[in-house]
Coordinates of C-alpha atoms and ligand atoms in Angstrom, one line a residue:
G1 CA -4.0 18.9 -35.8
G2 CA -2.4 15.9 -34.4
S3 CA -3.1 16.3 -30.7
K4 CA -4.5 13.2 -29.1
V5 CA -5.9 15.1 -26.3
M6 CA -8.4 18.0 -26.5
K7 CA -9.7 20.6 -24.3
F8 CA -13.5 19.9 -23.7
G9 CA -16.2 22.4 -23.1
K10 CA -16.1 24.6 -20.3
S11 CA -14.3 22.4 -18.0
K12 CA -10.7 21.8 -17.6
A13 CA -11.3 18.1 -18.3
K14 CA -9.6 16.7 -21.0
L15 CA -11.4 14.4 -23.1
V16 CA -9.2 11.6 -24.6
S17 CA -11.2 10.8 -27.8
K18 CA -12.2 7.4 -29.1
E19 CA -10.2 7.8 -32.1
S20 CA -6.7 8.3 -29.9
P21 CA -4.3 5.4 -29.5
Q22 CA -6.2 3.4 -27.1
V23 CA -4.5 2.1 -23.8
T24 CA -5.2 -1.5 -23.0
F25 CA -4.4 -3.8 -19.9
A26 CA -1.5 -5.0 -22.1
D27 CA 0.2 -1.9 -21.6
V28 CA 0.3 -2.1 -17.9
A29 CA 2.8 -4.7 -16.6
G30 CA 3.5 -6.0 -13.2
A31 CA 0.0 -5.2 -12.0
D32 CA -2.0 -8.2 -12.2
E33 CA -3.9 -7.8 -9.2
A34 CA -5.1 -4.3 -10.0
I35 CA -6.1 -5.4 -13.5
E36 CA -8.1 -8.3 -12.1
E37 CA -10.3 -5.9 -10.1
L38 CA -10.8 -3.6 -12.9
E39 CA -12.0 -6.0 -15.3
E40 CA -15.4 -5.8 -13.8
I41 CA -15.8 -2.5 -14.6
K42 CA -14.7 -2.9 -17.9
D43 CA -17.1 -5.7 -18.4
F44 CA -20.0 -3.5 -17.2
L45 CA -18.9 -0.3 -19.2
K46 CA -18.9 -2.7 -22.3
E47 CA -22.4 -4.2 -21.9
P48 CA -24.3 -2.2 -19.2
A49 CA -27.5 -3.6 -20.1
K50 CA -26.6 -7.0 -19.4
F51 CA -25.7 -6.1 -15.7
Q52 CA -28.7 -3.7 -15.2
A53 CA -31.2 -6.4 -16.6
V54 CA -30.1 -8.7 -13.6
G55 CA -30.1 -6.0 -11.1
A56 CA -26.4 -6.1 -10.4
R57 CA -25.1 -3.3 -8.3
I58 CA -21.9 -1.7 -9.8
P59 CA -19.5 0.5 -8.0
K60 CA -19.8 4.0 -8.8
G61 CA -16.3 4.9 -8.0
V62 CA -13.1 3.1 -7.5
L63 CA -10.2 4.6 -5.8
L64 CA -6.7 3.7 -6.8
Y65 CA -4.0 4.3 -4.5
G66 CA -0.3 4.0 -4.3
P67 CA 2.8 5.9 -4.7
P68 CA 3.2 8.2 -7.8
G69 CA 4.5 6.8 -11.1
T70 CA 3.1 3.2 -10.4
G71 CA 0.7 3.4 -13.1
K72 CA -2.6 4.4 -11.8
T73 CA -3.6 6.8 -14.5
L74 CA -2.3 4.3 -17.1
L75 CA -4.9 1.8 -15.5
A76 CA -7.7 4.0 -15.4
R77 CA -7.0 4.7 -19.1
A78 CA -6.7 0.9 -20.2
V79 CA -10.1 0.5 -18.4
A80 CA -11.4 3.1 -20.9
G81 CA -9.3 1.6 -23.9
E82 CA -10.5 -1.9 -23.0
A83 CA -14.3 -0.8 -22.9
N84 CA -14.1 1.5 -25.7
V85 CA -15.6 4.6 -23.9
P86 CA -14.7 8.3 -23.7
F87 CA -12.4 9.1 -20.7
Y88 CA -12.7 12.5 -19.0
A89 CA -9.5 13.4 -17.1
I90 CA -9.2 16.0 -14.5
S91 CA -6.8 16.8 -11.7
G92 CA -7.9 17.5 -8.1
S93 CA -5.3 20.4 -8.2
D94 CA -6.9 21.9 -11.1
F95 CA -10.0 22.3 -9.2
V96 CA -8.3 23.9 -6.4
E97 CA -6.5 26.2 -8.6
M98 CA -9.8 27.9 -9.9
F99 CA -11.3 31.3 -9.0
V100 CA -13.6 31.3 -6.3
G101 CA -17.0 29.5 -7.2
V102 CA -15.8 28.2 -10.1
G103 CA -14.6 24.6 -8.9
A104 CA -18.2 23.5 -7.9
S105 CA -19.6 24.6 -11.6
R106 CA -16.8 22.5 -13.2
V107 CA -17.6 19.4 -11.3
R108 CA -21.4 19.9 -12.6
D109 CA -20.1 20.7 -16.0
L110 CA -17.7 17.6 -15.9
F111 CA -20.6 15.3 -14.9
S112 CA -23.3 16.5 -17.3
Q113 CA -20.8 15.9 -20.2
A114 CA -19.9 12.5 -19.2
K115 CA -23.4 11.7 -18.6
E116 CA -24.2 12.8 -22.2
N117 CA -21.5 10.8 -23.8
A118 CA -22.4 7.8 -21.4
P119 CA -21.1 4.9 -21.1
A120 CA -18.0 6.8 -19.9
I121 CA -15.1 7.0 -17.2
I122 CA -14.5 10.1 -15.1
F123 CA -10.9 10.1 -14.1
I124 CA -9.8 12.3 -11.1
D125 CA -6.2 12.4 -10.4
E126 CA -4.8 13.7 -7.2
I127 CA -8.2 13.5 -5.5
D128 CA -6.5 14.4 -2.1
A129 CA -6.2 18.0 -3.7
V130 CA -10.1 18.3 -3.2
G131 CA -11.1 15.4 -1.0
R132 CA -8.7 16.2 2.0
H133 CA -10.4 15.7 5.4
R134 CA -12.9 18.7 5.9
G135 CA -11.9 20.9 8.6
A136 CA -8.4 19.4 8.5
G137 CA -5.4 21.6 8.9
M138 CA -4.9 24.6 10.6
G139 CA -7.1 27.6 10.7
G140 CA -10.3 25.6 9.5
G141 CA -11.2 24.5 6.4
H142 CA -10.5 26.1 2.7
D143 CA -14.2 27.2 1.7
E144 CA -13.4 26.7 -2.0
R145 CA -12.3 23.4 -1.9
E146 CA -14.9 22.4 0.4
Q147 CA -17.5 23.6 -2.1
T148 CA -16.1 21.5 -4.5
L149 CA -15.9 18.6 -2.7
N150 CA -19.4 18.9 -1.6
Q151 CA -20.4 19.3 -5.0
L152 CA -18.6 16.0 -6.1
L153 CA -20.4 14.3 -3.3
V154 CA -23.5 15.6 -4.6
E155 CA -23.0 14.5 -8.2
M156 CA -22.1 11.2 -7.2
D157 CA -24.7 10.7 -4.8
G158 CA -27.1 12.1 -7.6
F159 CA -26.5 9.8 -10.6
D160 CA -27.8 6.3 -10.4
V161 CA -26.4 3.4 -11.9
K162 CA -28.3 4.0 -15.3
A163 CA -26.0 7.0 -16.0
N164 CA -23.4 4.3 -16.8
V165 CA -20.6 6.7 -15.5
I166 CA -17.7 5.4 -13.5
L167 CA -15.5 7.6 -11.5
I168 CA -12.1 6.4 -11.0
A169 CA -9.9 8.6 -8.9
A170 CA -6.1 8.2 -7.9
T171 CA -4.2 9.4 -4.8
N172 CA -0.8 8.7 -3.0
R173 CA -2.5 9.8 0.4
P174 CA -5.3 7.9 0.9
D175 CA -4.9 8.4 4.6
I176 CA -6.0 12.1 4.3
L177 CA -8.9 11.8 2.4
D178 CA -12.4 12.8 3.6
P179 CA -14.1 9.6 5.2
A180 CA -17.2 10.6 3.2
L181 CA -15.6 10.1 0.0
L182 CA -15.1 6.5 0.9
R183 CA -18.6 5.5 2.1
P184 CA -21.0 3.0 0.1
G185 CA -22.1 4.3 -3.2
R186 CA -19.1 6.6 -3.6
F187 CA -15.3 5.4 -3.8
D188 CA -16.3 2.2 -2.0
R189 CA -14.1 -0.1 -4.3
Q190 CA -10.2 0.5 -3.3
I191 CA -7.4 -0.6 -5.2
G192 CA -3.9 -0.6 -3.8
V193 CA -1.2 -0.1 -6.6
D194 CA 2.2 -0.7 -5.4
A195 CA 5.9 -0.3 -6.7
P196 CA 6.5 -3.4 -8.8
D197 CA 8.5 -6.4 -7.6
M198 CA 11.5 -8.0 -9.3
L199 CA 9.3 -9.8 -11.8
G200 CA 7.0 -6.9 -12.4
R201 CA 10.1 -4.5 -13.2
K202 CA 11.1 -7.1 -15.9
R203 CA 7.8 -7.2 -17.2
I204 CA 7.6 -3.0 -17.4
L205 CA 10.9 -3.2 -18.8
E206 CA 9.6 -5.7 -21.5
V207 CA 6.8 -3.4 -22.6
H208 CA 8.7 -0.3 -22.5
S209 CA 11.6 -1.8 -24.5
K210 CA 9.5 -2.4 -27.4
G211 CA 10.6 -0.3 -30.6
K212 CA 13.8 0.2 -28.9
P213 CA 16.6 -2.1 -30.5
M214 CA 18.9 -3.6 -27.8
A215 CA 22.6 -4.6 -28.3
E216 CA 23.5 -8.3 -27.6
G217 CA 24.2 -9.0 -23.9
V218 CA 21.4 -6.8 -22.6
D219 CA 19.4 -8.6 -20.1
L220 CA 16.2 -7.1 -18.8
E221 CA 16.2 -9.4 -16.0
V222 CA 19.7 -8.1 -14.8
L223 CA 18.5 -4.5 -15.2
A224 CA 15.4 -5.5 -13.1
R225 CA 17.6 -6.5 -10.5
K226 CA 19.6 -3.3 -10.3
T227 CA 16.5 -1.2 -9.8
P228 CA 14.8 -2.3 -6.7
G229 CA 12.3 0.5 -5.4
F230 CA 12.1 2.1 -9.2
T231 CA 8.5 2.5 -10.1
G232 CA 6.9 2.2 -13.8
A233 CA 7.3 5.7 -14.4
D234 CA 11.3 5.4 -13.4
L235 CA 11.7 2.3 -15.5
A236 CA 10.1 4.3 -18.5
N237 CA 12.5 6.8 -17.9
V238 CA 15.6 4.6 -17.6
L239 CA 14.5 3.3 -21.3
N240 CA 13.8 6.6 -22.5
E241 CA 17.3 8.1 -20.9
A242 CA 19.1 5.2 -22.5
A243 CA 17.7 5.5 -25.9
L244 CA 18.6 9.4 -26.0
L245 CA 22.0 8.7 -24.9
T246 CA 22.5 6.1 -27.6
A247 CA 21.1 8.3 -30.2
R248 CA 23.5 11.3 -28.9
S249 CA 26.5 9.1 -29.5
N250 CA 25.5 8.1 -32.8
A251 CA 25.2 4.3 -32.2
Q252 CA 22.2 2.0 -33.6
L253 CA 21.8 -0.4 -30.5
I254 CA 21.0 0.5 -26.9
D255 CA 23.9 -1.5 -24.8
N256 CA 24.7 -2.0 -21.4
R257 CA 26.7 1.1 -20.8
A258 CA 24.1 3.4 -21.8
L259 CA 21.5 1.5 -19.5
D260 CA 23.9 1.6 -16.6
E261 CA 24.4 5.4 -17.2
A262 CA 20.2 5.9 -17.7
V263 CA 20.0 3.9 -14.1
D264 CA 22.3 6.4 -12.5
R265 CA 20.6 9.6 -14.0
V266 CA 17.3 8.4 -13.3
M267 CA 18.3 7.6 -9.6
A268 CA 19.6 10.8 -9.0
G269 CA 16.7 12.6 -10.2
P270 CA 15.1 14.6 -7.4
Q271 CA 12.2 12.9 -7.0
R272 CA 13.9 9.3 -6.9
R273 CA 16.6 9.7 -4.5
T274 CA 14.8 9.4 -1.3
R275 CA 13.2 6.3 -2.8
V276 CA 16.1 4.1 -3.5
M277 CA 16.9 1.9 -0.7
R278 CA 20.4 1.9 0.3
D279 CA 22.3 -1.4 0.4
K280 CA 22.6 -1.3 4.0
E281 CA 19.1 -0.5 4.6
K282 CA 18.0 -3.3 2.5
L283 CA 20.1 -5.5 4.4
I284 CA 18.7 -4.7 7.8
T285 CA 15.2 -4.5 6.3
A286 CA 15.8 -8.0 5.3
Y287 CA 16.8 -9.3 8.5
H288 CA 14.1 -7.3 10.3
E289 CA 11.1 -9.1 8.2
G290 CA 13.0 -12.4 8.2
G291 CA 12.9 -12.2 11.9
H292 CA 9.3 -11.6 12.2
A293 CA 8.4 -14.4 9.8
L294 CA 11.0 -17.0 11.2
V295 CA 9.6 -16.5 14.9
A296 CA 5.9 -16.5 13.6
T297 CA 6.6 -19.9 11.8
A298 CA 8.2 -21.4 15.1
M299 CA 5.4 -20.5 17.0
N300 CA 2.7 -23.1 17.8
F301 CA -0.4 -21.0 17.8
T302 CA 0.2 -19.0 14.9
D303 CA -1.1 -18.9 11.4
P304 CA 1.2 -19.6 8.5
V305 CA 3.2 -16.6 6.9
T306 CA 1.9 -16.1 3.5
K307 CA 4.2 -13.1 2.0
I308 CA 7.4 -11.3 3.0
T309 CA 8.4 -8.3 1.3
I310 CA 11.4 -6.0 1.9
L311 CA 9.9 -3.3 -0.9
P312 CA 8.9 -0.1 0.7
R313 CA 5.3 -0.1 1.4
G314 CA 3.4 2.8 2.3
R315 CA 5.3 4.1 5.6
A316 CA 6.9 0.8 6.2
L317 CA 10.2 -0.5 4.7
G318 CA 8.9 -4.1 4.5
Y319 CA 6.1 -6.2 5.7
T320 CA 5.6 -9.8 6.6
M321 CA 2.0 -11.1 6.1
V322 CA 0.5 -13.7 8.4
M323 CA -3.0 -15.0 7.8
P324 CA -5.3 -12.5 9.5
L325 CA -7.0 -13.6 12.7
E326 CA -9.4 -10.7 11.9
D327 CA -12.7 -12.7 11.2
R328 CA -12.3 -14.7 14.5
Y329 CA -14.6 -14.0 17.4
S330 CA -11.9 -14.5 20.1
V331 CA -8.1 -15.4 20.6
T332 CA -6.4 -17.5 23.1
R333 CA -3.8 -16.4 25.5
N334 CA -1.4 -18.4 23.7
E335 CA -2.3 -16.6 20.4
L336 CA -1.7 -13.5 21.8
L337 CA 1.7 -14.5 23.3
D338 CA 2.7 -15.7 19.9
Q339 CA 1.6 -12.5 18.4
L340 CA 3.8 -10.6 21.0
A341 CA 6.8 -12.8 20.1
Y342 CA 6.4 -12.4 16.5
A343 CA 6.2 -8.9 16.8
M344 CA 9.3 -8.6 18.6
G345 CA 11.2 -11.0 16.0
G346 CA 11.8 -8.0 13.8
R347 CA 13.7 -6.2 16.5
V348 CA 15.5 -9.0 18.1
A349 CA 16.9 -10.1 14.6
E350 CA 18.3 -6.4 14.3
E351 CA 19.9 -7.0 17.8
I352 CA 21.4 -10.4 16.8
I353 CA 22.8 -9.6 13.6
F354 CA 23.9 -5.7 14.0
H355 CA 23.9 -5.3 17.7
D356 CA 22.8 -1.7 16.9
P357 CA 19.0 -1.8 16.5
T358 CA 17.3 0.7 14.1
S359 CA 14.2 2.6 15.1
G360 CA 12.2 0.7 12.5
A361 CA 10.6 -1.4 15.1
S362 CA 9.1 1.5 16.9
N363 CA 5.5 0.4 15.2
D364 CA 5.9 -3.1 16.2
I365 CA 6.6 -2.1 19.7
E366 CA 3.7 0.3 20.0
K367 CA 1.5 -2.8 19.0
A368 CA 2.8 -5.1 21.2
T369 CA 2.5 -2.7 23.8
A370 CA -1.2 -2.1 23.2
T371 CA -1.7 -5.9 23.0
A372 CA 0.1 -6.8 26.2
R373 CA -1.8 -3.8 27.9
K374 CA -5.2 -5.1 27.0
M375 CA -4.3 -8.6 28.0
V376 CA -3.7 -7.4 31.4
T377 CA -6.5 -4.6 31.8
E378 CA -9.3 -6.2 29.7
F379 CA -8.7 -9.9 29.2
G380 CA -8.0 -11.1 32.6
M381 CA -4.8 -12.8 31.3
S382 CA -2.6 -11.8 34.2
S383 CA -2.8 -13.5 37.5
V384 CA -1.0 -11.2 39.3
V385 CA -3.6 -8.6 38.3
G386 CA -6.7 -10.8 38.3
P387 CA -9.8 -10.7 36.1
L388 CA -10.9 -7.2 36.1
K389 CA -11.5 -4.6 33.7
L390 CA -9.4 -2.0 34.5
G391 CA -9.8 1.7 33.2
Q392 CA -13.0 3.3 31.5
G393 CA -13.2 4.0 27.8
S394 CA -10.7 2.8 25.2
G395 CA -8.8 6.2 24.9
E396 CA -11.7 8.2 23.4
V397 CA -10.4 11.9 23.3
F398 CA -13.0 14.2 24.9
L399 CA -12.3 17.9 24.6
G400 CA -8.7 17.3 23.8
R401 CA -8.2 15.1 26.7
D402 CA -7.3 11.4 26.5
M403 CA -10.2 9.8 28.8
G404 CA -8.2 6.7 28.4
H405 CA -5.6 7.9 31.1
Q406 CA -8.6 8.5 33.6
R407 CA -7.8 5.7 36.0
D408 CA -10.3 4.3 38.2
Y409 CA -7.8 2.0 40.0
S410 CA -5.3 2.5 42.7
E411 CA -1.6 3.4 42.5
R412 CA -0.8 0.3 43.5
V413 CA -2.8 -1.6 40.8
A414 CA -1.5 0.8 38.3
E415 CA 2.2 -0.4 39.3
S416 CA 1.5 -4.2 39.1
V417 CA -0.3 -3.7 35.7
D418 CA 2.9 -1.9 34.2
R419 CA 4.8 -4.6 35.7
E420 CA 3.0 -7.1 34.0
V421 CA 2.8 -5.4 30.8
R422 CA 6.4 -5.4 31.0
Q423 CA 6.8 -9.1 31.8
L424 CA 4.7 -10.0 29.0
L425 CA 7.1 -8.1 26.7
E426 CA 10.3 -9.0 28.0
D427 CA 9.2 -13.0 27.8
A428 CA 8.1 -12.0 24.1
H429 CA 11.8 -10.8 23.7
D430 CA 13.2 -13.9 25.0
E431 CA 10.9 -16.2 23.0
A432 CA 12.0 -14.3 19.9
Y433 CA 15.6 -14.5 20.9
E434 CA 15.4 -18.2 21.6
V435 CA 14.0 -18.9 18.3
L436 CA 16.2 -16.9 16.3
I437 CA 19.5 -18.3 18.0
K438 CA 18.0 -21.8 17.6
N439 CA 17.5 -21.2 13.7
R440 CA 20.3 -18.8 12.8
V441 CA 21.2 -20.6 9.9
I442 CA 17.6 -20.4 8.6
L443 CA 17.5 -16.6 9.5
D444 CA 20.7 -16.0 7.1
E445 CA 19.2 -18.2 4.4
L446 CA 15.8 -16.1 4.6
A447 CA 17.7 -13.0 4.5
T448 CA 19.8 -13.8 1.6
A449 CA 16.8 -15.1 -0.6
L450 CA 14.8 -11.7 0.3
L451 CA 17.9 -9.6 -0.9
E452 CA 17.9 -11.8 -4.0
H453 CA 14.0 -12.0 -4.7
E454 CA 12.7 -9.0 -2.5
T455 CA 9.2 -10.8 -2.1
L456 CA 8.5 -14.2 -1.0
D457 CA 5.5 -16.2 -1.4
Q458 CA 4.1 -19.0 0.8
T459 CA 5.7 -21.5 -1.6
A460 CA 9.1 -20.1 -1.4
L461 CA 8.9 -19.8 2.4
A462 CA 7.6 -23.5 2.9
E463 CA 10.8 -24.5 1.1
I464 CA 13.2 -22.3 3.4
F465 CA 11.2 -23.0 6.6
A466 CA 11.3 -26.6 6.0
N467 CA 13.4 -27.7 9.0
V468 CA 12.6 -24.6 11.8
E469 CA 13.0 -25.8 15.1
Q470 CA 10.0 -25.0 17.0
L471 CA 9.4 -23.0 20.3
P472 CA 9.1 -25.5 23.0
A473 CA 5.4 -25.6 24.4
R474 CA 4.8 -22.9 27.3
P475 CA 4.2 -24.0 30.7
Q476 CA 0.3 -24.5 31.4
W477 CA -1.2 -21.3 32.5
L478 CA -2.8 -21.7 36.1
Ligands
LIG1 P1 0.5 7.4 -11.5 O1 -0.8 7.6 -12.1 O2 0.6 6.2 -10.6 O3 1.5 8.5 -11.1 P2 1.1 7.0 -14.5 O4 0.1 6.1 -14.7 O5 1.1 8.5 -14.7 O6 1.4 6.7 -12.8 O7 2.4 6.5 -14.9 C1 3.4 7.4 -15.8 C2 4.0 6.4 -16.8 O8 5.1 5.7 -16.3 C3 3.1 5.7 -17.6 O9 2.6 6.7 -18.4 C4 3.9 4.7 -18.4 O10 4.6 4.8 -19.3 C5 4.7 4.2 -16.7 N1 4.2 3.3 -16.3 C6 4.1 3.2 -14.7 N2 3.6 2.1 -14.3 C7 3.6 1.2 -15.7 C8 3.2 -0.1 -15.4 N3 3.0 -0.8 -14.5 N4 3.6 -0.8 -16.6 C9 3.9 0.0 -17.7 N5 4.2 1.3 -17.7 C10 4.1 2.0 -16.4

């Protein structure tokens, strides 16, 4: 028959045969960073001998993580298509549905088939269904699932690079995966795949509008602007719905009316409704993220902001990226005070603009409080409390008791710690307030640019921030 996908052997895995139409990287739009990382895998699968000859260590497993419909499966198929190798696909939930004792044997079966036909790719969608943290959840583990997971780990550890089989797994819940899966030699390469930004959406629309005749006046860029938060799958759906509407009304060209109606339909679809950002929420997020970035920029001891976005990312509504301080050995007091101030920047912007702050700053407040507490109890940065380490442990949980709360100092010291922490946070709040009031015009400009472009990179930011008024130097400490 004309089936492109056939059932293969005993395993439920589907083999996409070499004869079926190949997906290539050109079919995946707006995911350039992920593609760049996958190029290396493609090169290896194409010419494994070249890599083995020089002893290069190639990853066995690649984890693609991100929201549903962002093209993770498509990317995995594209790697197979580019390298022209067989692609075995199975879903984690298929393993779990199986009868007792079957899951583990299916895993064995799958691996032996892939090895026979190597070089090859095994793709496991929804790996979280088998790979969630062992022993997680109520009432202990799920035996069948754990056996399947264990078998998967055994197989991964058991084949060496010469097997020329690469595993690609996908999940939208990387947070619940068993850490054993992510260890070196397993899924040690992790690639995030996010919902596309405006340019990405335009490129995806271009890919999926091939073979769909558009009426004059249709502008895919305008359509991309109207669809913030849509994934690649949503956009493909929009174009397909529009084509259906057009055919049903016996028209030959897809026009703006059909496209608008298709957007509404897809937006109203069950899985979409929650993900579309409402206008008000978008405005608040633009000011919130703008507040962080502007305060960070006005600080004297903070690295430049490299990127801001108001697109939802994981559980956050948006994010602001400051060059990480991570690989430094120590931080100064002024750098930490700067961090506190820009952590407060989002919340303060909401106060200034809307006078009715949202709960969106809870994570910022949590992080700032933890930093301020460390400054007082670990870094000796409060002259009132003095240079001592207070409290034992770092909040380790032992037998369900939070040891971090076990105090080794007096009630009086505890009170002064609390007062000092509070003072640091209030000062940070005031600094952020001062910056945002002084630079209010730039804050508005920034929010407007974010609403229009959704994501701003370092170059765009440099232009907007050209005239930022810096925070005056803090009085010298001690
Ligand atoms: P995921 O595996 O992340 O849930 P899929 O790869 O299954 O998403 O995407 C479903 C469909 O949506 C794809 O087959 C493709 O038609 C479309 N799609 C998703 N992302 C993209 C993209 N970046 N470029 C082009 N099409 C995409």
